[in-house]
Amino acid sequence: LNLAMKEVVIAGYIKTNPVTGTKPYKRLKPKVTILSKEKIKVLLKAASENNWYLEILLGLFCGLRKGEILGLKFSDFDFDKRTVYISRQIVSDPLIKKGSESKIDEYGLIERDPKTPNSFRRLRVPDVIFEELEKRKRLVDFNKEKYSDQYEDKGYISCQKNGKLHSMTALNTALTKICSQNSLPHITVRGLRHMYATI
């Protein structure tokens, strides 16, 4: 409810979030799987043969949230200083069906500021990520030429062949598939972030 009301405040329907003044119920924290060093090596080897390798590296070695990874643009990286600046995230934007009062027709994707003020940050980036970033740039440039006018160029490092954003579930779906094919426990992008903190 708190998250929903935050969205209502952001959308401008109300001025303040009424839920912040209430006492929250205790809830169980979701279980997050942390892989051993050996299993991380298996994950990285499998991911290196996958289209999502760069995104997985960003989660594991920079601790980025899923929306932050999807919101990264090539211009956010400083190749000289070997850093990345986090200044946006991609989030779902429920589109209400016309004529219906509250039925969600579909979910669009929009850019928004990071989750909290402290989430604006500059991070050091390992060389392996810059190597993969250069490969991704070559792929994106190839796709721009191939799709020409049909390419939607917004500068994202993580996009479909036509430049459009991936869905919010695509990265976790890819991770699930990699884990399943390599006999690894199920992990999510949130799990990669926790592993980054552990490392």
Short mmCIF file of C-alpha atoms in Angstrom, two decimals:
data_model
loop_
_atom_site.label_atom_id
_atom_site.label_comp_id
_atom_site.label_asym_id
_atom_site.label_seq_id
_atom_site.Cartn_x
_atom_site.Cartn_y
_atom_site.Cartn_z
CA LEU A 1 0.00 0.00 0.00
CA ASN A 2 2.87 2.34 0.85
CA LEU A 3 4.45 1.80 -2.59
CA ALA A 4 1.09 2.34 -4.30
CA MET A 5 0.51 5.58 -2.42
CA LYS A 6 4.03 6.78 -3.26
CA GLU A 7 3.11 6.35 -6.94
CA VAL A 8 -0.10 8.34 -6.37
CA VAL A 9 1.94 11.21 -4.83
CA ILE A 10 4.43 11.10 -7.74
CA ALA A 11 1.53 11.18 -10.22
CA GLY A 12 0.24 14.29 -8.44
CA TYR A 13 -3.16 12.99 -7.33
CA ILE A 14 -2.44 13.71 -3.65
CA LYS A 15 0.16 15.86 -1.89
CA THR A 16 1.35 13.51 0.86
CA ASN A 17 1.48 9.77 1.44
CA PRO A 18 -0.98 8.94 4.28
CA VAL A 19 0.52 5.49 4.83
CA THR A 20 3.80 6.82 6.25
CA GLY A 21 1.99 7.83 9.46
CA THR A 22 0.66 4.32 10.13
CA LYS A 23 2.33 1.49 12.02
CA PRO A 24 3.50 -1.20 9.57
CA TYR A 25 2.80 -4.88 10.08
CA LYS A 26 5.85 -7.09 10.43
CA ARG A 27 6.40 -9.13 7.32
CA LEU A 28 8.85 -11.85 6.44
CA LYS A 29 11.78 -10.74 4.34
CA PRO A 30 12.01 -12.61 1.03
CA LYS A 31 14.66 -15.33 0.98
CA VAL A 32 17.56 -14.36 -1.24
CA THR A 33 19.93 -17.03 -2.56
CA ILE A 34 23.65 -16.25 -2.36
CA LEU A 35 25.83 -18.46 -4.57
CA SER A 36 29.23 -19.82 -3.49
CA LYS A 37 32.37 -18.68 -5.36
CA GLU A 38 32.36 -21.90 -7.37
CA LYS A 39 28.73 -21.45 -8.40
CA ILE A 40 29.31 -17.78 -9.26
CA LYS A 41 32.05 -18.96 -11.65
CA VAL A 42 29.57 -21.38 -13.25
CA LEU A 43 27.00 -18.58 -13.53
CA LEU A 44 29.48 -16.18 -15.13
CA LYS A 45 30.76 -18.77 -17.62
CA ALA A 46 27.19 -19.56 -18.69
CA ALA A 47 26.24 -15.87 -18.77
CA SER A 48 29.28 -15.03 -20.95
CA GLU A 49 27.66 -17.08 -23.73
CA ASN A 50 24.36 -15.23 -23.28
CA ASN A 51 23.02 -11.88 -24.54
CA TRP A 52 22.51 -10.71 -20.93
CA TYR A 53 26.14 -11.00 -19.80
CA LEU A 54 26.69 -7.23 -19.44
CA GLU A 55 23.51 -6.79 -17.37
CA ILE A 56 24.45 -9.71 -15.09
CA LEU A 57 27.95 -8.25 -14.59
CA LEU A 58 26.43 -4.88 -13.65
CA GLY A 59 24.22 -6.54 -11.03
CA LEU A 60 26.98 -8.73 -9.60
CA PHE A 61 29.94 -6.32 -9.63
CA CYS A 62 28.22 -2.92 -9.25
CA GLY A 63 25.19 -3.94 -7.16
CA LEU A 64 22.73 -2.19 -9.45
CA ARG A 65 18.97 -2.67 -9.19
CA LYS A 66 17.09 -4.05 -12.20
CA GLY A 67 15.54 -0.68 -13.10
CA GLU A 68 18.93 1.03 -12.80
CA ILE A 69 20.52 -1.49 -15.18
CA LEU A 70 17.72 -1.04 -17.72
CA GLY A 71 18.00 2.75 -17.42
CA LEU A 72 21.74 2.96 -18.11
CA LYS A 73 22.87 4.81 -21.21
CA PHE A 74 26.29 4.75 -22.89
CA SER A 75 26.69 8.42 -21.88
CA ASP A 76 26.56 7.43 -18.18
CA PHE A 77 29.97 5.70 -18.44
CA ASP A 78 33.29 7.53 -18.14
CA PHE A 79 35.88 5.40 -19.97
CA ASP A 80 38.81 7.52 -18.74
CA LYS A 81 37.92 7.44 -15.04
CA ARG A 82 36.38 3.91 -15.28
CA THR A 83 33.15 4.97 -13.57
CA VAL A 84 29.41 4.98 -14.14
CA TYR A 85 26.93 7.56 -12.86
CA ILE A 86 23.51 6.26 -11.76
CA SER A 87 20.91 8.96 -12.40
CA ARG A 88 17.74 7.14 -13.55
CA GLN A 89 15.81 3.90 -13.47
CA ILE A 90 13.19 2.32 -15.72
CA VAL A 91 9.87 1.48 -14.04
CA SER A 92 6.50 0.10 -15.10
CA ASP A 93 3.84 2.65 -15.92
CA PRO A 94 0.33 1.16 -15.75
CA LEU A 95 -1.83 2.50 -18.57
CA ILE A 96 -5.52 2.72 -17.65
CA LYS A 97 -7.93 1.55 -20.34
CA LYS A 98 -10.01 4.42 -21.73
CA GLY A 99 -13.63 4.31 -20.62
CA SER A 100 -12.87 2.08 -17.63
CA GLU A 101 -12.31 3.75 -14.26
CA SER A 102 -9.43 1.66 -13.02
CA LYS A 103 -8.78 -1.31 -15.31
CA ILE A 104 -5.14 -1.49 -16.39
CA ASP A 105 -4.93 -1.96 -20.14
CA GLU A 106 -1.18 -2.59 -20.31
CA TYR A 107 2.08 -1.60 -18.68
CA GLY A 108 4.34 0.91 -20.37
CA LEU A 109 7.90 1.73 -19.32
CA ILE A 110 9.11 5.15 -18.24
CA GLU A 111 12.29 6.78 -16.93
CA ARG A 112 12.26 7.98 -13.36
CA ASP A 113 14.80 9.18 -10.78
CA PRO A 114 16.53 6.42 -8.80
CA LYS A 115 14.73 4.90 -5.80
CA THR A 116 16.10 7.29 -3.14
CA PRO A 117 18.21 10.51 -3.09
CA ASN A 118 21.23 8.40 -2.04
CA SER A 119 20.70 6.22 -5.12
CA PHE A 120 22.19 8.99 -7.28
CA ARG A 121 25.79 7.81 -7.21
CA ARG A 122 29.03 7.39 -9.11
CA LEU A 123 30.57 3.91 -9.00
CA ARG A 124 33.91 2.42 -9.99
CA VAL A 125 33.46 -0.15 -12.73
CA PRO A 126 35.65 -3.25 -13.26
CA ASP A 127 37.50 -3.52 -16.59
CA VAL A 128 35.48 -6.60 -17.62
CA ILE A 129 32.34 -4.44 -17.71
CA PHE A 130 34.01 -1.88 -19.97
CA GLU A 131 35.14 -4.70 -22.27
CA GLU A 132 31.54 -5.94 -22.52
CA LEU A 133 30.27 -2.37 -22.90
CA GLU A 134 32.49 -1.90 -25.97
CA LYS A 135 31.12 -5.15 -27.46
CA ARG A 136 27.56 -3.97 -26.75
CA LYS A 137 28.27 -0.59 -28.40
CA ARG A 138 29.43 -2.37 -31.57
CA LEU A 139 26.26 -4.51 -31.53
CA VAL A 140 24.03 -1.46 -31.01
CA ASP A 141 25.79 0.42 -33.84
CA PHE A 142 25.29 -2.60 -36.13
CA ASN A 143 21.58 -2.73 -35.24
CA LYS A 144 21.20 1.03 -35.81
CA GLU A 145 22.56 0.60 -39.32
CA LYS A 146 20.50 -2.53 -39.99
CA TYR A 147 17.18 -1.15 -38.75
CA SER A 148 17.85 2.41 -39.95
CA ASP A 149 14.69 4.56 -39.51
CA GLN A 150 12.96 1.80 -37.53
CA TYR A 151 15.63 1.94 -34.81
CA GLU A 152 14.49 3.82 -31.69
CA ASP A 153 17.73 5.42 -30.47
CA LYS A 154 17.57 6.61 -26.88
CA GLY A 155 21.12 5.61 -25.97
CA TYR A 156 20.28 2.65 -23.69
CA ILE A 157 22.91 -0.04 -23.27
CA SER A 158 20.23 -2.68 -22.64
CA CYS A 159 17.70 -2.74 -25.44
CA GLN A 160 16.08 -4.91 -28.07
CA LYS A 161 17.47 -5.13 -31.62
CA ASN A 162 15.24 -2.20 -32.66
CA GLY A 163 16.45 -0.02 -29.74
CA LYS A 164 13.26 -0.36 -27.68
CA LEU A 165 13.49 -1.22 -23.99
CA HIS A 166 13.30 -4.79 -22.77
CA SER A 167 10.32 -5.69 -20.57
CA MET A 168 10.75 -5.43 -16.78
CA THR A 169 10.69 -9.24 -16.49
CA ALA A 170 13.13 -10.08 -19.30
CA LEU A 171 16.36 -10.02 -17.23
CA ASN A 172 14.97 -12.18 -14.42
CA THR A 173 13.55 -14.59 -17.02
CA ALA A 174 17.00 -14.88 -18.61
CA LEU A 175 18.62 -15.46 -15.19
CA THR A 176 16.07 -18.18 -14.39
CA LYS A 177 16.86 -19.93 -17.68
CA ILE A 178 20.64 -19.74 -17.12
CA CYS A 179 20.27 -21.16 -13.61
CA SER A 180 17.97 -23.94 -14.78
CA GLN A 181 20.28 -24.99 -17.64
CA ASN A 182 23.34 -25.06 -15.35
CA SER A 183 21.86 -26.74 -12.25
CA LEU A 184 22.18 -23.58 -10.18
CA PRO A 185 19.71 -22.43 -7.51
CA HIS A 186 17.16 -19.89 -8.74
CA ILE A 187 18.44 -16.32 -8.43
CA THR A 188 17.12 -12.91 -9.42
CA VAL A 189 18.67 -9.50 -10.10
CA ARG A 190 17.99 -8.73 -6.44
CA GLY A 191 20.06 -11.83 -5.61
CA LEU A 192 22.95 -10.47 -7.72
CA ARG A 193 22.76 -7.23 -5.72
CA HIS A 194 22.93 -9.19 -2.45
CA MET A 195 25.89 -11.19 -3.77
CA TYR A 196 27.63 -7.91 -4.63
CA ALA A 197 27.15 -6.78 -1.02
CA THR A 198 28.50 -10.14 0.22
CA ILE A 199 31.53 -9.97 -2.09
#
